[in-house]
């Protein structure tokens, strides 16, 4: 079968890689893809906002189904558009995608269905939000309502920082803002919990933990993710049951009550306090770089997993997982997440023998090919992944790989997984 994948990051290279290993896949098309996907798929340079052009491309290339990787096309309704044109697609519809597209939508759903989450307030003007901050206890969490590529979250320590955050959001730093969300700060340990659903049934799809902060020790600005590991050390049977019964299932019921359903990957960002889960946010797709750490642990043919969801037959599929631990380190352009330079050649990639071993992977993110050479094309450039029986071994081996690459324009965090390695 011919498969189409929407997106150009490390997540999409990972999705492509594990479909490429299936004997049931004839050809993969990545829209638009990156330098890494071009080695195993055909990249098609199409504007993701042009749904009509995507449809024509699917028909022209006889693509059997589409997997939508990133959040924006989902929130914009690409799934609905493709389905109306009788194109099979994996991913949630526009209504369900509001779980990520609007933090306020999710908070109101939590309130209605008693889903545990931080206490919150919704504010429509700078003045109303600032008046609240004058008598608030800090730290607080201030969030832009819509999509912000993982960067629209502030944790101010005082009124001045809070007022600055509110001003930046209402001034349009993350797009037009009609409302903002201010919520209490939950002190605990974070965990990412995943499910996969076909609209009728769902199955657990492992846990992970990512490191959002740019600097070691989990300090500095939020990023799209500097690294991740799977599974989370926090998960246990009692906690998992609470997550499913208190958070996942009420959310799916809420969508059903709205006349919708959920199809695709659903990623719950959780805060765990004394073995109790609280919902921080939802992502309506596989996380990046969590996807890159979870898929190497999947024993099933990944094609069968996706196909069972599209055919509404997920219930009959048994998911099998390796007991090995997986860790990912992201190599970034110097200056990320602020100003950085693109189109810096990455010269030594061919020297690395990664992706030839079943326990080592190199997924491209911000890369492009110019004159048969690979150049950087973004802030997060390469994802190095290793699976083993030890997080420490995985991290040590990855650091050796990155040093062997010797890319002078890159930097990375050497402490990914410190909570499970150093504790």
mmCIF file of C-alpha atoms in Angstrom:
data_model
loop_
_atom_site.group_PDB
_atom_site.id
_atom_site.type_symbol
_atom_site.label_atom_id
_atom_site.label_comp_id
_atom_site.label_asym_id
_atom_site.label_seq_id
_atom_site.Cartn_x
_atom_site.Cartn_y
_atom_site.Cartn_z
ATOM 1 C CA UNK A 1 0.000 0.000 0.000
ATOM 2 C CA UNK A 2 1.016 3.623 -0.534
ATOM 3 C CA UNK A 3 1.068 5.745 2.623
ATOM 4 C CA UNK A 4 1.153 9.525 2.961
ATOM 5 C CA UNK A 5 2.568 11.288 6.020
ATOM 6 C CA UNK A 6 1.899 14.959 6.728
ATOM 7 C CA UNK A 7 4.729 16.815 8.464
ATOM 8 C CA UNK A 8 8.463 17.474 8.395
ATOM 9 C CA UNK A 9 9.858 16.825 11.877
ATOM 10 C CA UNK A 10 11.535 14.074 13.846
ATOM 11 C CA UNK A 11 8.153 12.572 14.663
ATOM 12 C CA UNK A 12 7.339 12.212 10.958
ATOM 13 C CA UNK A 13 10.722 10.630 10.198
ATOM 14 C CA UNK A 14 10.067 8.123 13.001
ATOM 15 C CA UNK A 15 6.575 7.364 11.657
ATOM 16 C CA UNK A 16 8.074 6.894 8.187
ATOM 17 C CA UNK A 17 10.873 4.663 9.452
ATOM 18 C CA UNK A 18 8.598 2.219 11.245
ATOM 19 C CA UNK A 19 6.197 2.052 8.299
ATOM 20 C CA UNK A 20 9.155 1.540 5.958
ATOM 21 C CA UNK A 21 10.105 -1.617 7.880
ATOM 22 C CA UNK A 22 6.695 -3.166 7.125
ATOM 23 C CA UNK A 23 6.476 -5.563 4.193
ATOM 24 C CA UNK A 24 2.901 -4.376 3.641
ATOM 25 C CA UNK A 25 3.988 -0.863 2.681
ATOM 26 C CA UNK A 26 4.881 -0.303 -0.978
ATOM 27 C CA UNK A 27 5.803 3.379 -0.921
ATOM 28 C CA UNK A 28 5.756 6.315 1.486
ATOM 29 C CA UNK A 29 5.129 9.931 0.524
ATOM 30 C CA UNK A 30 6.103 12.656 3.015
ATOM 31 C CA UNK A 31 4.434 16.050 2.757
ATOM 32 C CA UNK A 32 6.779 17.910 2.905
ATOM 33 C CA UNK A 33 9.270 15.670 4.796
ATOM 34 C CA UNK A 34 12.944 16.384 5.513
ATOM 35 C CA UNK A 35 16.395 15.155 4.506
ATOM 36 C CA UNK A 36 15.968 11.988 6.555
ATOM 37 C CA UNK A 37 12.597 11.011 5.121
ATOM 38 C CA UNK A 38 13.964 11.521 1.600
ATOM 39 C CA UNK A 39 16.186 8.464 2.159
ATOM 40 C CA UNK A 40 13.187 6.152 2.611
ATOM 41 C CA UNK A 41 10.257 8.056 1.080
ATOM 42 C CA UNK A 42 9.388 10.522 -1.647
ATOM 43 C CA UNK A 43 9.163 14.073 -0.320
ATOM 44 C CA UNK A 44 6.471 16.275 -1.847
ATOM 45 C CA UNK A 45 6.792 20.031 -1.378
ATOM 46 C CA UNK A 46 3.208 21.123 -0.738
ATOM 47 C CA UNK A 47 1.835 23.939 1.405
ATOM 48 C CA UNK A 48 0.049 22.237 4.316
ATOM 49 C CA UNK A 49 -2.544 25.013 4.327
ATOM 50 C CA UNK A 50 -3.581 24.081 0.786
ATOM 51 C CA UNK A 51 -6.005 21.221 1.467
ATOM 52 C CA UNK A 52 -7.133 21.068 -2.164
ATOM 53 C CA UNK A 53 -3.562 20.519 -3.347
ATOM 54 C CA UNK A 54 -3.077 17.771 -0.738
ATOM 55 C CA UNK A 55 -6.225 16.057 -2.006
ATOM 56 C CA UNK A 56 -5.019 16.204 -5.626
ATOM 57 C CA UNK A 57 -1.649 14.791 -4.574
ATOM 58 C CA UNK A 58 -3.277 11.876 -2.754
ATOM 59 C CA UNK A 59 -5.354 11.008 -5.822
ATOM 60 C CA UNK A 60 -2.483 11.474 -8.274
ATOM 61 C CA UNK A 61 -0.105 9.219 -6.326
ATOM 62 C CA UNK A 62 -2.768 6.642 -5.440
ATOM 63 C CA UNK A 63 -2.106 7.057 -1.715
ATOM 64 C CA UNK A 64 -4.219 4.572 0.252
ATOM 65 C CA UNK A 65 -4.322 6.549 3.486
ATOM 66 C CA UNK A 66 -2.847 9.630 5.128
ATOM 67 C CA UNK A 67 -1.312 9.990 8.612
ATOM 68 C CA UNK A 68 -1.365 13.548 9.938
ATOM 69 C CA UNK A 69 1.680 14.150 12.160
ATOM 70 C CA UNK A 70 1.603 17.771 13.420
ATOM 71 C CA UNK A 71 -1.120 19.595 15.319
ATOM 72 C CA UNK A 72 -1.908 22.585 13.104
ATOM 73 C CA UNK A 73 -3.408 20.680 10.130
ATOM 74 C CA UNK A 74 -5.499 18.683 12.627
ATOM 75 C CA UNK A 75 -6.794 21.806 14.365
ATOM 76 C CA UNK A 76 -7.456 23.404 10.979
ATOM 77 C CA UNK A 77 -9.695 20.484 9.957
ATOM 78 C CA UNK A 78 -7.591 18.528 7.444
ATOM 79 C CA UNK A 79 -9.049 15.217 8.631
ATOM 80 C CA UNK A 80 -12.629 16.426 8.061
ATOM 81 C CA UNK A 81 -11.712 17.711 4.593
ATOM 82 C CA UNK A 82 -10.050 14.463 3.515
ATOM 83 C CA UNK A 83 -12.884 12.302 4.828
ATOM 84 C CA UNK A 84 -15.444 14.402 2.947
ATOM 85 C CA UNK A 85 -13.452 13.597 -0.173
ATOM 86 C CA UNK A 86 -13.472 9.855 0.607
ATOM 87 C CA UNK A 87 -9.782 9.753 1.515
ATOM 88 C CA UNK A 88 -8.838 7.489 4.410
ATOM 89 C CA UNK A 89 -6.977 9.326 7.141
ATOM 90 C CA UNK A 90 -5.527 8.680 10.603
ATOM 91 C CA UNK A 91 -6.009 11.520 13.072
ATOM 92 C CA UNK A 92 -8.731 13.341 15.046
ATOM 93 C CA UNK A 93 -11.344 15.594 13.465
ATOM 94 C CA UNK A 94 -11.625 19.346 13.994
ATOM 95 C CA UNK A 95 -13.952 19.132 17.008
ATOM 96 C CA UNK A 96 -11.783 16.587 18.831
ATOM 97 C CA UNK A 97 -8.638 18.554 17.940
ATOM 98 C CA UNK A 98 -9.872 21.423 20.090
ATOM 99 C CA UNK A 99 -8.425 19.424 22.986
ATOM 100 C CA UNK A 100 -5.096 20.862 21.858
ATOM 101 C CA UNK A 101 -6.266 23.776 19.731
ATOM 102 C CA UNK A 102 -7.961 25.496 22.675
ATOM 103 C CA UNK A 103 -6.698 25.098 26.212
ATOM 104 C CA UNK A 104 -9.875 26.799 27.412
ATOM 105 C CA UNK A 105 -12.029 24.219 25.590
ATOM 106 C CA UNK A 106 -10.166 21.477 27.457
ATOM 107 C CA UNK A 107 -10.421 23.227 30.829
ATOM 108 C CA UNK A 108 -14.175 23.686 30.435
ATOM 109 C CA UNK A 109 -14.478 20.005 29.502
ATOM 110 C CA UNK A 110 -12.525 19.137 32.656
ATOM 111 C CA UNK A 111 -14.874 21.239 34.756
ATOM 112 C CA UNK A 112 -18.004 19.669 33.273
ATOM 113 C CA UNK A 113 -16.799 16.061 33.604
ATOM 114 C CA UNK A 114 -14.913 16.400 36.914
ATOM 115 C CA UNK A 115 -11.542 15.636 35.347
ATOM 116 C CA UNK A 116 -8.770 16.441 37.864
ATOM 117 C CA UNK A 117 -6.779 19.481 36.751
ATOM 118 C CA UNK A 118 -5.350 22.695 38.182
ATOM 119 C CA UNK A 119 -7.792 25.366 39.348
ATOM 120 C CA UNK A 120 -8.108 28.027 36.668
ATOM 121 C CA UNK A 121 -9.567 31.314 35.542
ATOM 122 C CA UNK A 122 -10.310 32.655 32.052
ATOM 123 C CA UNK A 123 -9.629 36.328 31.283
ATOM 124 C CA UNK A 124 -10.672 38.316 28.215
ATOM 125 C CA UNK A 125 -8.623 41.504 28.683
ATOM 126 C CA UNK A 126 -5.199 42.547 29.910
ATOM 127 C CA UNK A 127 -6.847 44.665 32.606
ATOM 128 C CA UNK A 128 -8.939 41.804 34.028
ATOM 129 C CA UNK A 129 -5.975 39.433 34.075
ATOM 130 C CA UNK A 130 -3.683 42.047 35.616
ATOM 131 C CA UNK A 131 -6.204 42.834 38.349
ATOM 132 C CA UNK A 132 -6.282 39.161 39.263
ATOM 133 C CA UNK A 133 -2.476 39.043 39.407
ATOM 134 C CA UNK A 134 -2.354 41.897 41.945
ATOM 135 C CA UNK A 135 -3.702 39.622 44.694
ATOM 136 C CA UNK A 136 -2.545 36.249 43.373
ATOM 137 C CA UNK A 137 -0.129 33.787 44.964
ATOM 138 C CA UNK A 138 2.935 32.869 42.930
ATOM 139 C CA UNK A 139 4.193 30.937 41.074
ATOM 140 C CA UNK A 140 1.289 30.729 38.631
ATOM 141 C CA UNK A 141 0.865 29.262 35.165
ATOM 142 C CA UNK A 142 -0.253 31.570 32.355
ATOM 143 C CA UNK A 143 -1.148 30.070 28.980
ATOM 144 C CA UNK A 144 -2.041 31.317 25.541
ATOM 145 C CA UNK A 145 -5.308 29.686 24.498
ATOM 146 C CA UNK A 146 -4.349 28.425 21.040
ATOM 147 C CA UNK A 147 -1.428 26.596 19.449
ATOM 148 C CA UNK A 148 1.988 27.957 20.373
ATOM 149 C CA UNK A 149 4.417 25.165 19.356
ATOM 150 C CA UNK A 150 5.007 24.259 22.996
ATOM 151 C CA UNK A 151 6.133 27.785 23.883
ATOM 152 C CA UNK A 152 2.921 29.577 24.962
ATOM 153 C CA UNK A 153 3.262 28.690 28.650
ATOM 154 C CA UNK A 154 4.678 31.020 31.306
ATOM 155 C CA UNK A 155 5.423 30.262 34.950
ATOM 156 C CA UNK A 156 5.886 33.725 36.514
ATOM 157 C CA UNK A 157 7.417 33.983 39.970
ATOM 158 C CA UNK A 158 6.004 37.457 40.734
ATOM 159 C CA UNK A 159 3.498 40.105 39.610
ATOM 160 C CA UNK A 160 5.932 41.828 37.248
ATOM 161 C CA UNK A 161 6.699 38.614 35.375
ATOM 162 C CA UNK A 162 3.004 37.752 35.331
ATOM 163 C CA UNK A 163 2.017 41.108 33.858
ATOM 164 C CA UNK A 164 4.698 40.770 31.183
ATOM 165 C CA UNK A 165 3.422 37.311 30.226
ATOM 166 C CA UNK A 166 -0.155 38.542 29.969
ATOM 167 C CA UNK A 167 0.939 41.522 27.868
ATOM 168 C CA UNK A 168 2.943 39.368 25.438
ATOM 169 C CA UNK A 169 0.028 36.988 24.894
ATOM 170 C CA UNK A 170 -2.554 39.743 24.359
ATOM 171 C CA UNK A 171 -0.106 41.596 22.096
ATOM 172 C CA UNK A 172 -0.200 38.593 19.760
ATOM 173 C CA UNK A 173 3.093 36.817 20.381
ATOM 174 C CA UNK A 174 1.345 33.493 19.682
ATOM 175 C CA UNK A 175 -1.316 34.820 17.338
ATOM 176 C CA UNK A 176 -4.511 36.721 18.013
ATOM 177 C CA UNK A 177 -5.589 36.270 21.650
ATOM 178 C CA UNK A 178 -9.166 36.862 22.743
ATOM 179 C CA UNK A 179 -8.770 35.005 26.037
ATOM 180 C CA UNK A 180 -5.984 33.740 28.250
ATOM 181 C CA UNK A 181 -5.843 31.044 30.882
ATOM 182 C CA UNK A 182 -4.371 31.532 34.343
ATOM 183 C CA UNK A 183 -4.132 28.487 36.579
ATOM 184 C CA UNK A 184 -2.604 27.337 39.830
ATOM 185 C CA UNK A 185 0.895 25.900 39.790
ATOM 186 C CA UNK A 186 0.906 22.169 40.484
ATOM 187 C CA UNK A 187 4.034 20.903 42.167
ATOM 188 C CA UNK A 188 4.802 17.284 41.284
ATOM 189 C CA UNK A 189 6.422 15.183 38.568
ATOM 190 C CA UNK A 190 5.330 15.322 34.950
ATOM 191 C CA UNK A 191 4.474 12.327 32.807
ATOM 192 C CA UNK A 192 3.237 11.861 29.251
ATOM 193 C CA UNK A 193 0.558 9.204 28.801
ATOM 194 C CA UNK A 194 -0.573 7.995 25.361
ATOM 195 C CA UNK A 195 -3.530 6.129 23.970
ATOM 196 C CA UNK A 196 -4.551 5.194 20.440
ATOM 197 C CA UNK A 197 -8.231 5.144 19.453
ATOM 198 C CA UNK A 198 -10.293 4.146 16.414
ATOM 199 C CA UNK A 199 -13.324 6.196 17.466
ATOM 200 C CA UNK A 200 -14.992 3.239 19.153
ATOM 201 C CA UNK A 201 -12.291 1.638 21.287
ATOM 202 C CA UNK A 202 -8.947 2.700 22.643
ATOM 203 C CA UNK A 203 -5.747 1.015 23.762
ATOM 204 C CA UNK A 204 -2.888 2.187 25.965
ATOM 205 C CA UNK A 205 0.129 3.331 23.952
ATOM 206 C CA UNK A 206 2.854 3.626 26.572
ATOM 207 C CA UNK A 207 4.279 6.434 28.704
ATOM 208 C CA UNK A 208 7.192 8.813 28.312
ATOM 209 C CA UNK A 209 8.768 11.869 29.865
ATOM 210 C CA UNK A 210 10.167 14.762 27.888
ATOM 211 C CA UNK A 211 12.476 17.607 28.864
ATOM 212 C CA UNK A 212 11.026 20.925 27.650
ATOM 213 C CA UNK A 213 13.562 23.339 29.141
ATOM 214 C CA UNK A 214 16.508 24.308 26.975
ATOM 215 C CA UNK A 215 19.268 24.040 29.585
ATOM 216 C CA UNK A 216 20.501 21.264 31.850
ATOM 217 C CA UNK A 217 18.823 20.886 35.201
ATOM 218 C CA UNK A 218 15.498 21.657 33.471
ATOM 219 C CA UNK A 219 16.216 25.402 33.417
ATOM 220 C CA UNK A 220 15.811 28.126 30.806
ATOM 221 C CA UNK A 221 13.087 28.700 28.247
ATOM 222 C CA UNK A 222 10.511 26.165 27.134
ATOM 223 C CA UNK A 223 11.241 24.459 23.822
ATOM 224 C CA UNK A 224 9.516 21.939 21.604
ATOM 225 C CA UNK A 225 11.469 19.271 23.505
ATOM 226 C CA UNK A 226 15.187 18.690 24.137
ATOM 227 C CA UNK A 227 14.892 14.950 24.705
ATOM 228 C CA UNK A 228 12.710 12.243 26.182
ATOM 229 C CA UNK A 229 12.669 8.734 27.584
ATOM 230 C CA UNK A 230 10.186 5.862 27.781
ATOM 231 C CA UNK A 231 8.726 4.433 29.931
ATOM 232 C CA UNK A 232 8.121 6.877 32.762
ATOM 233 C CA UNK A 233 9.393 5.705 36.137
ATOM 234 C CA UNK A 234 6.136 6.948 37.715
ATOM 235 C CA UNK A 235 3.715 4.523 36.092
ATOM 236 C CA UNK A 236 2.146 1.706 38.109
ATOM 237 C CA UNK A 237 -1.104 -0.248 37.834
ATOM 238 C CA UNK A 238 -2.976 1.855 40.388
ATOM 239 C CA UNK A 239 -1.919 5.149 38.795
ATOM 240 C CA UNK A 240 -2.703 3.911 35.293
ATOM 241 C CA UNK A 241 -6.193 2.888 36.324
ATOM 242 C CA UNK A 242 -6.768 6.380 37.776
ATOM 243 C CA UNK A 243 -5.529 8.014 34.567
ATOM 244 C CA UNK A 244 -7.891 5.963 32.448
ATOM 245 C CA UNK A 245 -10.970 6.227 34.686
ATOM 246 C CA UNK A 246 -10.582 9.841 35.869
ATOM 247 C CA UNK A 247 -9.071 11.506 32.790
ATOM 248 C CA UNK A 248 -9.067 9.545 29.518
ATOM 249 C CA UNK A 249 -12.513 7.953 29.604
ATOM 250 C CA UNK A 250 -14.388 11.094 30.786
ATOM 251 C CA UNK A 251 -12.666 13.043 27.999
ATOM 252 C CA UNK A 252 -13.761 10.542 25.354
ATOM 253 C CA UNK A 253 -17.291 10.624 26.790
ATOM 254 C CA UNK A 254 -17.267 14.421 26.636
ATOM 255 C CA UNK A 255 -16.409 14.325 22.944
ATOM 256 C CA UNK A 256 -19.108 11.728 22.316
ATOM 257 C CA UNK A 257 -21.638 13.956 24.080
ATOM 258 C CA UNK A 258 -20.667 16.713 21.634
ATOM 259 C CA UNK A 259 -21.543 14.391 18.774
ATOM 260 C CA UNK A 260 -17.909 13.682 17.970
ATOM 261 C CA UNK A 261 -15.440 10.864 18.601
ATOM 262 C CA UNK A 262 -11.699 10.496 18.914
ATOM 263 C CA UNK A 263 -9.585 8.770 16.258
ATOM 264 C CA UNK A 264 -5.785 8.775 16.373
ATOM 265 C CA UNK A 265 -3.138 9.247 19.042
ATOM 266 C CA UNK A 266 -4.089 11.171 22.178
ATOM 267 C CA UNK A 267 -1.316 12.413 24.439
ATOM 268 C CA UNK A 268 -2.146 13.478 27.986
ATOM 269 C CA UNK A 269 0.412 15.689 29.686
ATOM 270 C CA UNK A 270 0.005 14.922 33.379
ATOM 271 C CA UNK A 271 1.278 16.110 36.725
ATOM 272 C CA UNK A 272 1.579 13.328 39.285
ATOM 273 C CA UNK A 273 1.233 14.225 42.980
ATOM 274 C CA UNK A 274 1.275 11.423 45.549
ATOM 275 C CA UNK A 275 0.211 8.881 42.901
ATOM 276 C CA UNK A 276 -2.729 11.076 41.823
ATOM 277 C CA UNK A 277 -2.891 12.306 38.195
ATOM 278 C CA UNK A 278 -3.831 15.851 37.174
ATOM 279 C CA UNK A 279 -4.294 16.858 33.550
ATOM 280 C CA UNK A 280 -1.967 19.664 32.441
ATOM 281 C CA UNK A 281 -2.813 19.590 28.730
ATOM 282 C CA UNK A 282 -3.750 17.379 25.807
ATOM 283 C CA UNK A 283 -1.916 16.960 22.512
ATOM 284 C CA UNK A 284 -3.950 15.428 19.703
ATOM 285 C CA UNK A 285 -1.035 13.557 18.070
ATOM 286 C CA UNK A 286 2.111 11.745 19.065
ATOM 287 C CA UNK A 287 4.493 13.967 20.954
ATOM 288 C CA UNK A 288 7.814 15.051 19.523
ATOM 289 C CA UNK A 289 10.289 13.703 20.712
ATOM 290 C CA UNK A 290 8.159 11.214 22.716
ATOM 291 C CA UNK A 291 7.124 9.470 19.494
ATOM 292 C CA UNK A 292 10.775 8.819 18.703
ATOM 293 C CA UNK A 293 11.240 7.054 22.058
ATOM 294 C CA UNK A 294 7.994 5.063 22.123
ATOM 295 C CA UNK A 295 7.888 3.557 18.618
ATOM 296 C CA UNK A 296 11.267 1.746 18.951
ATOM 297 C CA UNK A 297 9.702 -0.234 21.818
ATOM 298 C CA UNK A 298 6.699 -1.397 19.757
ATOM 299 C CA UNK A 299 6.940 -5.055 18.691
ATOM 300 C CA UNK A 300 3.905 -4.982 16.381
ATOM 301 C CA UNK A 301 4.061 -4.119 12.704
ATOM 302 C CA UNK A 302 3.305 -0.384 12.902
ATOM 303 C CA UNK A 303 1.339 -0.569 9.658
ATOM 304 C CA UNK A 304 -1.076 -3.050 11.278
ATOM 305 C CA UNK A 305 -1.629 -0.665 14.191
ATOM 306 C CA UNK A 306 -2.558 2.285 11.978
ATOM 307 C CA UNK A 307 -4.632 0.164 9.583
ATOM 308 C CA UNK A 308 -6.641 -1.350 12.468
ATOM 309 C CA UNK A 309 -7.634 2.159 13.571
ATOM 310 C CA UNK A 310 -8.630 3.293 10.096
ATOM 311 C CA UNK A 311 -10.715 0.102 9.664
ATOM 312 C CA UNK A 312 -12.275 0.482 13.167
ATOM 313 C CA UNK A 313 -10.813 -2.882 14.217
ATOM 314 C CA UNK A 314 -8.460 -1.774 16.993
ATOM 315 C CA UNK A 315 -10.284 -3.908 19.572
ATOM 316 C CA UNK A 316 -9.026 -7.135 17.961
ATOM 317 C CA UNK A 317 -5.371 -6.006 17.961
ATOM 318 C CA UNK A 318 -3.030 -6.917 20.819
ATOM 319 C CA UNK A 319 -0.182 -4.467 21.308
ATOM 320 C CA UNK A 320 3.160 -5.930 22.358
ATOM 321 C CA UNK A 321 6.029 -3.931 23.812
ATOM 322 C CA UNK A 322 9.725 -4.458 24.431
ATOM 323 C CA UNK A 323 10.842 -4.257 28.043
ATOM 324 C CA UNK A 324 13.876 -2.246 26.975
ATOM 325 C CA UNK A 325 14.168 1.390 27.943
ATOM 326 C CA UNK A 326 14.378 4.047 25.252
ATOM 327 C CA UNK A 327 16.041 7.458 25.414
ATOM 328 C CA UNK A 328 16.254 10.307 22.889
ATOM 329 C CA UNK A 329 18.536 13.351 22.816
ATOM 330 C CA UNK A 330 17.776 16.226 20.458
ATOM 331 C CA UNK A 331 20.689 17.990 18.748
ATOM 332 C CA UNK A 332 19.754 21.645 18.246
ATOM 333 C CA UNK A 333 21.116 24.643 16.367
ATOM 334 C CA UNK A 334 23.106 26.983 18.600
ATOM 335 C CA UNK A 335 20.851 29.809 19.763
ATOM 336 C CA UNK A 336 17.636 27.756 19.825
ATOM 337 C CA UNK A 337 14.912 28.518 20.956
ATOM 338 C CA UNK A 338 15.830 32.135 20.191
ATOM 339 C CA UNK A 339 17.795 33.250 17.126
ATOM 340 C CA UNK A 340 19.789 30.637 15.240
ATOM 341 C CA UNK A 341 21.295 30.160 11.780
ATOM 342 C CA UNK A 342 19.896 27.759 9.178
ATOM 343 C CA UNK A 343 21.593 26.066 6.233
ATOM 344 C CA UNK A 344 24.693 24.983 8.131
ATOM 345 C CA UNK A 345 26.075 21.821 6.545
ATOM 346 C CA UNK A 346 26.137 18.639 8.652
ATOM 347 C CA UNK A 347 29.207 16.966 7.194
ATOM 348 C CA UNK A 348 29.846 13.736 9.070
ATOM 349 C CA UNK A 349 26.440 12.003 8.978
ATOM 350 C CA UNK A 350 27.628 9.249 6.647
ATOM 351 C CA UNK A 351 30.258 8.244 9.194
ATOM 352 C CA UNK A 352 27.542 7.204 11.635
ATOM 353 C CA UNK A 353 26.219 3.656 11.266
ATOM 354 C CA UNK A 354 22.960 4.422 13.065
ATOM 355 C CA UNK A 355 19.631 2.921 11.830
ATOM 356 C CA UNK A 356 21.546 -0.216 10.798
ATOM 357 C CA UNK A 357 21.245 -1.544 14.344
ATOM 358 C CA UNK A 358 17.857 -2.437 15.826
ATOM 359 C CA UNK A 359 18.616 -0.535 19.013
ATOM 360 C CA UNK A 360 19.997 2.733 17.543
ATOM 361 C CA UNK A 361 18.103 5.312 15.518
ATOM 362 C CA UNK A 362 18.781 8.702 13.981
ATOM 363 C CA UNK A 363 15.688 10.702 13.083
ATOM 364 C CA UNK A 364 16.004 13.954 11.171
ATOM 365 C CA UNK A 365 13.934 16.971 12.229
ATOM 366 C CA UNK A 366 15.110 20.350 10.911
ATOM 367 C CA UNK A 367 17.148 19.220 7.901
ATOM 368 C CA UNK A 368 17.101 19.684 4.139
ATOM 369 C CA UNK A 369 19.134 18.493 1.156
ATOM 370 C CA UNK A 370 20.920 20.989 -1.094
ATOM 371 C CA UNK A 371 23.099 19.648 -3.922
ATOM 372 C CA UNK A 372 23.177 16.180 -2.327
ATOM 373 C CA UNK A 373 24.463 17.590 0.963
ATOM 374 C CA UNK A 374 22.521 17.757 4.227
ATOM 375 C CA UNK A 375 22.021 21.125 5.918
ATOM 376 C CA UNK A 376 20.255 22.308 9.058
ATOM 377 C CA UNK A 377 16.783 23.767 8.540
ATOM 378 C CA UNK A 378 15.401 24.504 11.988
ATOM 379 C CA UNK A 379 16.047 24.807 15.693
ATOM 380 C CA UNK A 380 15.736 21.121 16.512
ATOM 381 C CA UNK A 381 17.858 19.354 13.926
ATOM 382 C CA UNK A 382 18.533 15.671 14.724
ATOM 383 C CA UNK A 383 17.107 13.097 17.158
ATOM 384 C CA UNK A 384 19.445 10.394 18.464
ATOM 385 C CA UNK A 385 17.639 7.400 20.000
ATOM 386 C CA UNK A 386 18.957 4.312 21.772
ATOM 387 C CA UNK A 387 17.122 1.406 23.408
ATOM 388 C CA UNK A 388 18.760 -0.798 26.026
ATOM 389 C CA UNK A 389 18.197 -2.261 29.461
ATOM 390 C CA UNK A 390 19.691 0.886 31.040
ATOM 391 C CA UNK A 391 18.837 4.571 30.577
ATOM 392 C CA UNK A 392 22.397 5.438 31.532
ATOM 393 C CA UNK A 393 23.876 3.187 28.854
ATOM 394 C CA UNK A 394 21.508 4.636 26.272
ATOM 395 C CA UNK A 395 22.458 8.188 27.220
ATOM 396 C CA UNK A 396 26.196 7.451 27.288
ATOM 397 C CA UNK A 397 26.034 5.777 23.863
ATOM 398 C CA UNK A 398 24.066 8.658 22.345
ATOM 399 C CA UNK A 399 26.527 11.244 23.657
ATOM 400 C CA UNK A 400 29.331 9.274 21.971
ATOM 401 C CA UNK A 401 27.368 9.314 18.686
ATOM 402 C CA UNK A 402 26.852 13.075 18.881
ATOM 403 C CA UNK A 403 30.523 13.659 19.648
ATOM 404 C CA UNK A 404 31.468 11.466 16.688
ATOM 405 C CA UNK A 405 29.246 13.612 14.486
ATOM 406 C CA UNK A 406 31.210 16.661 15.632
ATOM 407 C CA UNK A 407 28.776 19.260 14.267
ATOM 408 C CA UNK A 408 30.129 22.595 15.434
ATOM 409 C CA UNK A 409 26.816 24.455 15.096
ATOM 410 C CA UNK A 410 24.991 22.058 17.408
ATOM 411 C CA UNK A 411 24.310 21.822 21.126
ATOM 412 C CA UNK A 412 22.416 19.339 23.285
ATOM 413 C CA UNK A 413 21.535 18.529 26.860
ATOM 414 C CA UNK A 414 23.811 15.946 28.449
ATOM 415 C CA UNK A 415 21.408 15.295 31.343
ATOM 416 C CA UNK A 416 18.343 13.902 29.541
ATOM 417 C CA UNK A 417 16.761 11.328 31.831
ATOM 418 C CA UNK A 418 18.474 12.687 34.953
ATOM 419 C CA UNK A 419 15.443 11.920 37.127
ATOM 420 C CA UNK A 420 15.648 8.206 36.306
ATOM 421 C CA UNK A 421 19.424 7.962 36.005
ATOM 422 C CA UNK A 422 20.740 10.062 38.866
ATOM 423 C CA UNK A 423 18.040 9.371 41.438
#
